[in-house]
Amino acid sequence: MSVIIEKGQRLRADIIKHLYYKKALSLTDLSKLTKKSLPLVTSIVNGLIAEGYILEQGLAPSTGGRRPSMYLLNADHQKYIVAVAMDQLITRLTIYNLSRNVVIPMQYLEFDMSDENSDVSALIDFINRSIDASGINRKNIVGVGVGMPGFVNAELGVNLSYLPVKKGDTLREYLSKKIKLPVSIDNDSSLIALAELNFGEAIDLKDAMVVNIGWGTGLGMIMDGKLYRGSSGYAGEFSHIPLSDSNNLCSCGRRGCLEVDTSLLVMAEKAEKALAEGSESNMKELFKDKSKHPRDHFIDAVIAQDPLAISILSKAGFQLGKGLATLIHILNPECIVLSGRGAKAGQMLLPSIQQAINQFCIPRIAGQTTIKLSTLTDEAELLAAASLIVEHSQFE
């Protein structure tokens, strides 16, 4: 392949990527974002229009001068992305078109990643069944993006914590072989940070931290407008900072990790223990419903302002705030975004987090950081899993 053709394909992919994130842009916008000349961008856009990838939307709102034409990705163009979001117990899957519209109902798989008997083939079967049931021709699927917990190196395509595969293959390579589509994998908290950067509360921010409140307590760090991964791809293991006052064993095998106080799983377990010891709460009835996990019942109880649930959440929020105070001193971020499933309870979390930051953080430094609640909630990881494919595909 000649250098000229390769550069043209890269520019074409970059234009699709920017339109995927920004929805509608002018030719001038695209020229600035790609750092390419306006005539070259215009030529590539015209080619993408001819192929059906892009539509001309109309004119931009008036700002006093000549109104430029705006362009966006064609929602009816038959190109799709499979997005998979895994936590320790539940795997979710949906399929998006290039306009980020969901084209199939959400699919669910009960899959305990921490169980030694869990086989990656169950995940593969789930993805293949979901694609087959969608009726979408595989040649129209750009790829499969997968977000998962654990020590994930996205560049190498490996997960050192879960889902071992036969020797000689990385997890990404093995999934791609079995699904017969391009696959990208990444850590769930890194993906949630990317979702906030591209679609949520961290848009246009240079330095931000995104806390993923879920089964564990994850962190994605945005530095200079990009996700910071560290020297070997494992930066952001916030949950394993030894700040816990308890001696409880963490999932990593050590004691004293922040996660043993701040994960939704631990909060739900504390609620169940308190009920067993005689505490009164509406959760006593909620936990009888086995169709939902106690963690989800716990969040529902917090939203309903159940006193016991709020008490447990407040203690966890204070510990979380203590950890964030440490990071504020080190990184001095513009913003901290509370994201993940726990963001549903965010309004109840904020006072105790802010109390800890006020107590443990130098006021002059703390005052430079705002705390925001995610508006993406459960969809954050799925959106970012899809964007993994947008980032890596050449859209040939």
XYZ file of C-alpha atoms in Angstrom:
396
model
C 0.000 0.000 0.000
C 1.407 3.382 -0.981
C 2.056 6.017 1.679
C -0.473 8.361 0.026
C -3.268 5.753 0.131
C -2.433 4.863 3.730
C -2.554 8.525 4.795
C -5.884 8.938 2.993
C -7.365 5.944 4.814
C -6.128 7.283 8.154
C -7.685 10.687 7.465
C -10.928 9.026 6.412
C -11.011 7.079 9.704
C -10.207 10.254 11.670
C -13.092 12.136 10.034
C -15.519 9.329 10.890
C -14.157 9.270 14.449
C -14.630 13.014 14.992
C -18.167 12.906 13.604
C -18.930 9.909 15.831
C -17.943 11.895 18.916
C -19.213 15.356 17.952
C -22.327 14.369 15.944
C -22.267 17.305 13.475
C -19.270 19.295 12.184
C -18.423 21.648 9.369
C -15.583 21.107 6.903
C -13.638 23.815 8.712
C -14.191 22.027 12.043
C -12.933 18.784 10.539
C -9.910 20.520 9.035
C -8.948 21.941 12.442
C -9.537 18.690 14.308
C -7.572 16.540 11.844
C -4.929 19.236 11.197
C -5.312 18.673 7.456
C -5.951 21.149 4.663
C -9.521 22.143 3.851
C -9.304 20.934 0.201
C -8.036 17.507 1.323
C -10.737 17.181 3.999
C -13.396 18.254 1.486
C -12.231 15.581 -0.954
C -12.359 12.826 1.681
C -15.783 13.958 2.945
C -17.175 13.929 -0.613
C -15.914 10.370 -0.995
C -17.552 9.324 2.264
C -20.810 10.945 1.152
C -20.661 8.907 -2.060
C -20.176 5.717 -0.006
C -23.138 6.537 2.237
C -21.115 7.097 5.431
C -21.845 10.821 5.727
C -24.842 13.082 5.126
C -24.994 16.841 4.710
C -27.255 18.025 7.518
C -27.846 21.629 6.482
C -26.410 24.967 7.570
C -24.973 25.807 10.969
C -26.783 28.396 13.157
C -25.991 31.961 12.188
C -23.111 33.674 13.969
C -23.130 36.773 11.801
C -21.154 35.520 8.811
C -21.715 32.979 6.064
C -23.283 29.845 7.524
C -21.212 26.692 6.812
C -22.707 23.354 5.804
C -22.769 20.736 8.567
C -22.055 17.042 8.162
C -22.947 14.000 10.249
C -22.733 10.228 10.070
C -25.585 8.504 8.262
C -27.740 6.585 10.767
C -29.113 4.437 7.938
C -25.692 3.354 6.683
C -25.420 -0.335 7.511
C -22.357 -0.296 9.705
C -22.626 -1.472 13.311
C -20.545 -1.875 16.473
C -21.046 -4.538 19.147
C -20.453 -3.158 22.658
C -19.920 -5.483 25.626
C -19.717 -4.267 29.243
C -18.624 -6.815 31.851
C -18.594 -6.583 35.608
C -17.766 -9.391 38.001
C -21.246 -10.947 37.784
C -23.233 -9.556 34.855
C -22.250 -9.035 31.221
C -24.304 -6.652 29.073
C -24.291 -6.384 25.306
C -25.854 -4.036 22.809
C -25.273 -3.052 19.197
C -24.954 0.548 18.032
C -25.045 2.109 14.590
C -22.549 4.845 13.740
C -24.941 7.487 15.062
C -24.690 5.856 18.523
C -28.292 4.645 18.343
C -29.055 1.269 19.943
C -30.358 -1.134 17.285
C -31.147 -4.208 19.440
C -32.544 -4.597 22.983
C -29.968 -4.989 25.745
C -28.769 -8.584 26.178
C -27.666 -9.987 29.558
C -25.460 -12.883 30.640
C -24.906 -14.033 34.224
C -21.173 -14.625 34.210
C -19.130 -14.744 37.412
C -15.668 -13.662 36.339
C -14.134 -14.498 39.725
C -15.319 -18.133 39.578
C -12.408 -20.409 38.671
C -14.845 -22.567 36.680
C -15.977 -19.676 34.471
C -14.984 -20.414 30.896
C -14.325 -17.755 28.294
C -16.271 -19.922 25.839
C -19.506 -18.917 27.635
C -18.722 -15.269 26.851
C -17.933 -16.132 23.231
C -21.164 -18.113 22.836
C -23.138 -15.204 24.309
C -21.619 -12.700 21.876
C -22.082 -14.985 18.879
C -25.696 -15.805 19.809
C -26.514 -12.135 20.274
C -25.052 -11.204 16.901
C -26.868 -14.066 15.155
C -30.185 -13.168 16.818
C -29.821 -9.520 15.730
C -30.075 -10.528 12.066
C -27.205 -8.163 11.197
C -24.839 -9.437 8.537
C -21.382 -9.827 10.086
C -19.747 -8.129 7.120
C -21.547 -4.954 8.255
C -20.167 -5.166 11.816
C -17.073 -3.024 12.247
C -15.946 -4.829 15.394
C -16.597 -5.833 19.006
C -15.478 -3.617 21.906
C -15.291 -5.221 25.359
C -14.873 -3.461 28.703
C -13.970 -5.643 31.696
C -12.578 -5.393 35.225
C -9.083 -6.517 36.091
C -5.516 -5.651 35.165
C -6.143 -5.068 31.470
C -3.450 -3.903 29.073
C -5.417 -2.568 26.110
C -2.389 -2.271 23.865
C -1.314 -5.877 24.373
C -4.882 -7.204 24.540
C -4.423 -9.105 27.802
C -6.239 -9.352 31.141
C -3.936 -10.542 33.915
C -6.810 -10.987 36.387
C -9.523 -12.919 34.564
C -10.405 -15.075 31.539
C -7.263 -17.108 30.869
C -6.904 -18.514 27.342
C -4.689 -21.165 25.841
C -0.976 -20.424 25.710
C 0.108 -18.554 22.592
C -2.961 -16.330 22.275
C -3.791 -13.092 23.984
C -7.382 -12.717 25.167
C -8.053 -10.224 22.367
C -6.651 -12.566 19.717
C -8.605 -15.529 21.071
C -11.899 -13.625 21.150
C -11.329 -12.314 17.625
C -10.655 -15.815 16.279
C -13.767 -17.286 17.854
C -16.101 -14.381 17.041
C -14.573 -13.866 13.580
C -14.584 -10.098 13.969
C -12.043 -7.486 15.086
C -12.062 -7.238 18.901
C -10.671 -4.591 21.255
C -10.602 -4.920 25.044
C -9.970 -2.414 27.830
C -10.356 -1.959 31.574
C -13.889 -0.933 32.560
C -12.801 2.113 34.573
C -10.552 3.354 31.770
C -13.487 3.028 29.389
C -15.825 4.921 31.687
C -13.255 7.737 31.834
C -13.132 7.770 28.033
C -16.929 7.909 27.915
C -16.952 10.939 30.197
C -14.192 12.559 28.127
C -15.993 12.026 24.822
C -19.678 12.151 25.771
C -20.101 13.256 29.382
C -18.974 15.631 32.101
C -15.274 15.696 31.135
C -15.743 16.963 27.556
C -13.039 19.530 26.697
C -11.325 19.136 30.094
C -7.551 18.763 30.210
C -7.168 17.205 33.653
C -9.898 15.180 35.322
C -10.426 12.045 37.377
C -13.373 9.731 36.771
C -14.360 7.453 39.645
C -16.137 4.248 38.646
C -18.381 3.279 41.557
C -19.495 -0.299 41.009
C -18.652 -3.749 42.317
C -15.217 -2.299 42.974
C -14.005 1.279 43.020
C -12.142 2.129 39.832
C -10.438 5.238 38.521
C -9.673 6.652 35.111
C -7.265 9.585 34.903
C -7.438 12.167 32.131
C -4.257 14.178 31.730
C -3.683 16.816 29.069
C -6.990 15.813 27.469
C -6.065 12.131 27.113
C -6.500 8.979 29.150
C -3.395 8.345 31.233
C -2.450 4.656 31.336
C 0.992 4.703 32.982
C 4.216 3.090 31.801
C 2.787 -0.421 31.438
C -0.929 0.277 30.980
C -2.164 -0.327 34.533
C -2.458 3.182 35.981
C -5.539 4.063 38.031
C -5.731 1.208 40.553
C -7.254 3.628 43.043
C -9.251 0.966 44.887
C -6.085 -0.722 46.167
C -4.685 2.313 47.998
C -4.328 1.095 51.631
C -6.724 3.531 53.329
C -9.264 1.186 54.891
C -9.689 1.143 58.660
C -10.810 -2.498 58.512
C -8.747 -5.649 58.229
C -11.029 -7.185 55.608
C -9.439 -9.098 52.752
C -9.645 -7.404 49.335
C -10.200 -9.239 46.050
C -6.528 -8.546 45.234
C -5.493 -10.731 48.190
C -4.290 -7.902 50.424
C -5.841 -6.181 53.435
C -6.641 -2.535 54.014
C -7.563 -1.601 50.433
C -9.994 1.280 49.917
C -12.287 -1.056 47.952
C -13.277 -3.058 51.046
C -15.088 0.057 52.319
C -16.326 1.734 49.148
C -17.626 -0.815 46.628
C -21.369 -1.289 46.132
C -20.924 -4.984 46.815
C -19.463 -4.278 50.260
C -22.207 -1.719 51.020
C -24.903 -4.271 50.181
C -23.159 -6.887 52.349
C -23.026 -4.429 55.260
C -26.749 -3.776 54.829
C -27.539 -7.503 54.900
C -25.396 -7.945 58.020
C -27.109 -5.037 59.783
C -30.535 -6.490 58.979
C -29.465 -9.888 60.301
C -28.388 -8.190 63.541
C -31.823 -6.619 63.974
C -31.651 -3.220 62.256
C -34.916 -1.968 60.800
C -35.039 -0.956 57.145
C -37.187 -1.209 54.044
C -34.334 -3.267 52.607
C -35.629 -6.214 54.639
C -38.479 -6.541 52.122
C -36.407 -5.477 49.106
C -33.789 -8.182 49.678
C -36.512 -10.861 49.522
C -36.860 -10.115 45.804
C -34.228 -12.388 44.257
C -34.859 -11.115 40.728
C -32.416 -8.267 41.465
C -28.999 -8.346 43.097
C -28.789 -6.924 46.648
C -26.472 -4.224 45.286
C -29.277 -2.926 43.050
C -31.768 -3.111 45.919
C -29.284 -1.151 48.028
C -29.112 1.639 45.429
C -32.913 1.690 45.243
C -33.044 2.035 49.031
C -30.573 4.941 48.947
C -32.626 6.726 46.289
C -35.728 6.160 48.472
C -33.759 7.738 51.372
C -33.832 4.665 53.586
C -31.973 5.698 56.789
C -29.875 2.523 57.112
C -28.845 2.593 53.444
C -27.907 6.278 53.621
C -25.873 5.679 56.801
C -23.864 2.909 55.126
C -23.430 4.953 51.953
C -22.274 8.016 53.914
C -19.521 6.061 55.667
C -18.354 4.662 52.329
C -18.511 8.117 50.763
C -16.327 9.560 53.526
C -13.654 6.899 52.898
C -13.920 7.542 49.165
C -13.503 11.270 49.771
C -10.435 10.576 51.904
C -8.871 8.727 48.986
C -9.833 11.477 46.560
C -8.243 14.084 48.837
C -4.954 12.227 48.441
C -5.273 12.249 44.664
C -6.249 15.932 44.588
C -2.978 16.772 46.361
C -0.989 14.733 43.851
C -2.773 15.490 40.565
C -4.623 18.807 41.096
C -7.460 17.943 38.659
C -9.973 20.438 37.306
C -12.812 18.030 37.977
C -13.725 14.720 39.587
C -16.624 12.884 37.918
C -18.535 10.249 39.905
C -19.594 7.695 37.320
C -20.537 4.032 36.986
C -23.626 2.412 38.464
C -23.122 4.064 41.818
C -23.649 7.479 40.233
C -27.389 6.802 40.622
C -26.872 7.429 44.314
C -24.568 10.346 43.647
C -26.602 13.102 45.289
C -26.487 11.122 48.528
C -22.754 10.464 48.152
C -21.680 14.042 47.559
C -22.035 15.464 51.126
C -19.847 12.795 52.769
C -17.261 12.936 49.980
C -17.104 16.713 50.253
C -16.827 16.479 54.047
C -13.764 14.214 53.747
C -12.156 16.461 51.131
C -12.742 19.484 53.356
C -11.187 17.640 56.298
C -8.149 16.130 54.601
C -7.361 18.452 51.695
C -5.591 21.823 51.746
C -8.443 24.297 51.034
C -6.487 26.291 48.446
C -5.926 23.109 46.407
C -9.357 21.553 47.020
C -11.035 24.738 45.846
C -9.584 24.249 42.370
C -11.428 20.944 41.871
C -15.149 20.601 41.166
C -17.066 17.361 41.741
C -19.715 16.363 39.226
C -22.151 13.480 38.838
C -22.180 11.561 35.587
C -25.237 11.870 33.372
C -24.281 8.697 31.455
C -24.800 6.216 34.365
C -25.216 2.609 33.175
C -24.523 3.378 29.518
C -21.063 4.875 30.041
C -19.087 1.656 29.650
C -21.130 0.477 26.664
C -20.640 3.774 24.825
C -16.910 3.656 25.476
C -16.651 -0.023 24.493
C -18.132 0.952 21.139
C -15.729 3.880 20.825
C -12.820 1.419 21.209
C -13.743 0.121 17.768
C -14.144 3.626 16.363
C -10.642 4.443 17.579
C -9.018 1.380 16.010
C -10.977 0.742 12.813
C -9.933 1.979 9.376
C -13.546 1.767 8.091
C -12.477 0.210 4.812
